[in-house]
């Protein structure tokens, strides 16, 4: 049921998903679906969980920087593969207290905290690193997936992006950036941002190397 709901969201949108349409898709009485999901909100929570279940964190990786890069790349891949799910993965959770969110959506957070505390960061610093990473990542995803081309048939980047509408005396730098904006490469921009973010975290967030290391759970 959740897989079919995800397919419908990918094909159409979250707004067009309903228990009635999902029942038709599955060839089932829509009322029978309520035995598995109390309402559409619960159904969407379940879909978010199966998407985020694909985001794995190797908490045994001794190089926390390397592992955070892998997590960031994988999250971007999920978002690009399921762009209609982005509101459920990025913006919707922010309106829900942590304790009320589906457990599956919290597992990446728990696993990243596990990774970082085993790298000798204290709990508060591990949370700060997580927030910095995903704050950057959410902004990147929203920026990458937004439509920036106004008139694709135009001959120049300035016209294609609609930047010719900006007064040249007030926005000369932004207008000059038209070729760079038109050549946007989401994967490359992600790597540049991660370089800056992780280098900064490495300098400002110092593991508590003086305290005894935690033993790994079997």
Coordinates of C-alpha atoms in Angstrom, one line a residue:
X1 CA 0.0 0.0 0.0
X2 CA 2.8 2.4 0.9
X3 CA 4.7 1.6 -2.2
X4 CA 1.6 2.3 -4.3
X5 CA 1.0 5.6 -2.5
X6 CA 4.6 6.6 -3.2
X7 CA 4.2 5.8 -6.9
X8 CA 1.1 8.0 -7.0
X9 CA 2.9 10.9 -5.3
X10 CA 5.8 10.6 -7.7
X11 CA 3.5 10.5 -10.7
X12 CA 1.0 13.2 -9.5
X13 CA 1.5 15.0 -6.2
X14 CA 0.8 14.7 -2.5
X15 CA -2.3 16.8 -3.0
X16 CA -3.8 14.3 -5.5
X17 CA -3.3 11.3 -3.3
X18 CA -6.4 10.2 -1.5
X19 CA -7.6 7.0 0.1
X20 CA -10.2 6.7 -2.6
X21 CA -7.7 7.0 -5.5
X22 CA -5.3 4.7 -3.7
X23 CA -8.0 2.1 -3.4
X24 CA -8.8 2.4 -7.1
X25 CA -5.1 2.0 -7.9
X26 CA -4.9 -1.1 -5.8
X27 CA -8.2 -2.5 -6.9
X28 CA -9.4 -2.5 -3.3
X29 CA -12.3 -1.0 -1.4
X30 CA -11.0 2.3 -0.1
X31 CA -12.6 1.6 3.3
X32 CA -10.5 -1.5 3.7
X33 CA -7.3 0.7 3.6
X34 CA -8.3 2.4 6.8
X35 CA -7.4 -0.9 8.6
X36 CA -3.8 -0.1 7.7
X37 CA -3.8 3.7 7.9
X38 CA -6.2 5.7 10.1
X39 CA -6.3 8.6 7.6
X40 CA -4.3 10.4 4.9
X41 CA -1.9 12.0 7.4
X42 CA -1.0 8.5 8.8
X43 CA -0.6 7.3 5.2
X44 CA 1.8 10.1 4.4
X45 CA 3.8 9.4 7.5
X46 CA 4.2 5.8 6.4
X47 CA 5.3 6.9 2.9
X48 CA 7.9 9.3 4.5
X49 CA 9.2 6.4 6.6
X50 CA 9.8 4.1 3.7
X51 CA 11.6 6.8 1.8
X52 CA 13.9 7.7 4.7
X53 CA 14.5 4.0 5.4
X54 CA 16.7 4.1 2.3
X55 CA 18.9 6.7 4.0
X56 CA 21.5 4.6 5.9
X57 CA 24.2 5.8 8.2
X58 CA 27.3 3.6 8.9
X59 CA 27.8 4.4 12.6
X60 CA 31.0 2.4 12.7
X61 CA 32.7 4.6 10.1
X62 CA 35.8 6.0 12.0
X63 CA 35.8 9.1 9.6
X64 CA 32.7 11.1 10.6
X65 CA 33.4 13.7 7.9
X66 CA 33.4 11.0 5.2
X67 CA 30.2 9.5 6.5
X68 CA 28.3 12.8 6.7
X69 CA 29.2 13.4 3.0
X70 CA 27.7 10.0 2.1
X71 CA 24.6 10.8 4.0
X72 CA 24.2 14.2 2.4
X73 CA 24.7 12.7 -1.1
X74 CA 22.2 9.9 -0.5
X75 CA 19.6 12.4 0.9
X76 CA 20.0 14.5 -2.2
X77 CA 19.6 11.4 -4.4
X78 CA 16.3 10.5 -2.6
X79 CA 15.0 14.1 -3.0
X80 CA 15.9 14.2 -6.7
X81 CA 14.3 10.8 -7.2
X82 CA 11.1 11.8 -5.3
X83 CA 10.8 15.5 -5.8
X84 CA 7.1 15.5 -4.9
X85 CA 8.0 14.0 -1.5
X86 CA 10.3 16.9 -0.6
X87 CA 7.7 18.9 1.4
X88 CA 7.1 15.7 3.5
X89 CA 10.8 15.2 4.1
X90 CA 11.9 18.8 4.5
X91 CA 9.2 21.3 5.5
X92 CA 6.4 19.2 7.0
X93 CA 8.5 17.7 9.9
X94 CA 9.5 21.1 11.1
X95 CA 5.9 21.8 12.1
X96 CA 5.7 18.6 14.2
X97 CA 7.3 18.2 17.6
X98 CA 10.1 15.6 17.6
X99 CA 8.2 13.2 19.9
X100 CA 5.2 13.2 17.6
X101 CA 7.1 12.4 14.4
X102 CA 7.0 8.9 12.9
X103 CA 9.8 6.8 14.4
X104 CA 11.2 6.0 11.0
X105 CA 11.8 9.6 10.2
X106 CA 13.9 10.0 13.4
X107 CA 16.2 7.1 12.8
X108 CA 18.7 9.1 10.6
X109 CA 19.0 11.6 13.4
X110 CA 19.6 9.0 16.0
X111 CA 22.1 7.2 13.8
X112 CA 24.0 10.4 13.1
X113 CA 24.1 11.2 16.8
X114 CA 25.5 7.7 17.4
X115 CA 28.2 8.3 14.7
X116 CA 29.3 11.6 16.1
X117 CA 29.3 10.6 19.8
X118 CA 31.4 7.6 18.9
X119 CA 33.7 10.2 17.3
X120 CA 34.0 11.7 20.8
X121 CA 31.7 14.7 20.3
X122 CA 29.5 15.2 23.3
X123 CA 25.7 14.9 22.8
X124 CA 25.1 18.7 22.4
X125 CA 27.8 19.2 19.9
X126 CA 26.6 16.1 17.9
X127 CA 23.2 17.7 17.7
X128 CA 24.7 21.0 16.6
X129 CA 26.6 19.2 13.8
X130 CA 23.4 17.4 12.7
X131 CA 21.4 20.6 12.6
X132 CA 24.1 22.4 10.7
X133 CA 24.3 19.6 8.1
X134 CA 20.6 19.2 7.5
X135 CA 20.0 22.9 7.7
X136 CA 22.4 23.3 4.8
X137 CA 21.0 20.2 3.1
X138 CA 17.3 21.2 3.3
X139 CA 18.2 24.6 1.8
X140 CA 20.2 23.1 -1.0
X141 CA 17.4 20.7 -1.9
X142 CA 14.7 23.3 -2.0
X143 CA 17.0 25.6 -4.1
X144 CA 17.9 22.8 -6.5
X145 CA 14.4 21.6 -7.2
X146 CA 12.8 25.0 -7.7
X147 CA 12.2 26.1 -11.3
X148 CA 14.4 29.0 -12.3
X149 CA 13.9 29.1 -16.1
X150 CA 11.2 31.5 -17.1
X151 CA 11.4 31.4 -20.9
X152 CA 13.4 28.3 -22.1
X153 CA 13.0 29.3 -25.7
X154 CA 15.0 32.5 -25.3
X155 CA 18.5 32.8 -26.8
X156 CA 20.4 34.1 -23.8
X157 CA 20.7 33.0 -20.2
X158 CA 19.7 36.5 -19.1
X159 CA 16.4 36.3 -21.0
X160 CA 15.8 32.6 -20.2
X161 CA 16.0 33.3 -16.4
X162 CA 14.0 36.5 -16.7
X163 CA 16.8 38.5 -15.1
X164 CA 16.5 41.2 -17.8
X165 CA 13.5 42.4 -15.8
X166 CA 15.9 43.5 -13.0
X167 CA 17.0 47.2 -13.2
X168 CA 20.6 47.0 -14.4
X169 CA 21.7 49.9 -12.2
X170 CA 20.4 48.2 -9.0
X171 CA 21.3 44.6 -9.8
X172 CA 24.4 44.5 -12.0
X173 CA 26.1 41.6 -10.2
X174 CA 23.0 39.4 -10.2
X175 CA 22.4 40.0 -13.9
X176 CA 26.1 39.2 -14.6
X177 CA 25.6 35.8 -12.9
X178 CA 23.0 34.7 -15.4
X179 CA 25.4 32.1 -17.1
X180 CA 26.4 30.7 -13.7
X181 CA 22.8 30.4 -12.6
X182 CA 21.8 28.8 -15.8
X183 CA 24.6 26.2 -15.6
X184 CA 23.6 25.2 -12.0
X185 CA 24.8 21.7 -11.2
X186 CA 23.1 20.3 -8.1
X187 CA 25.6 17.6 -7.4
X188 CA 28.6 19.9 -7.8
X189 CA 27.0 22.7 -5.7
X190 CA 26.3 20.1 -2.9
X191 CA 30.0 19.1 -2.9
X192 CA 31.1 22.8 -2.7
X193 CA 28.8 23.4 0.2
X194 CA 29.9 20.3 2.0
X195 CA 33.5 21.3 1.6
X196 CA 32.8 24.6 3.3
X197 CA 30.5 23.2 6.0
X198 CA 32.6 20.2 7.0
X199 CA 35.8 22.2 7.0
X200 CA 34.2 24.8 9.3
X201 CA 32.8 22.1 11.6
X202 CA 36.2 20.4 11.8
X203 CA 37.8 23.6 12.9
X204 CA 35.1 24.9 15.3
X205 CA 33.7 21.6 16.8
X206 CA 36.4 19.8 18.8
X207 CA 35.8 16.2 19.9
X208 CA 36.2 15.6 23.6
X209 CA 39.3 13.5 23.1
X210 CA 40.2 13.6 26.8
X211 CA 37.2 11.7 28.0
X212 CA 37.1 7.9 27.8
X213 CA 35.8 6.5 24.5
X214 CA 32.5 4.8 24.6
X215 CA 32.5 1.1 23.9
X216 CA 30.5 0.1 21.0
X217 CA 27.4 -1.9 21.5
X218 CA 27.5 -5.4 20.1

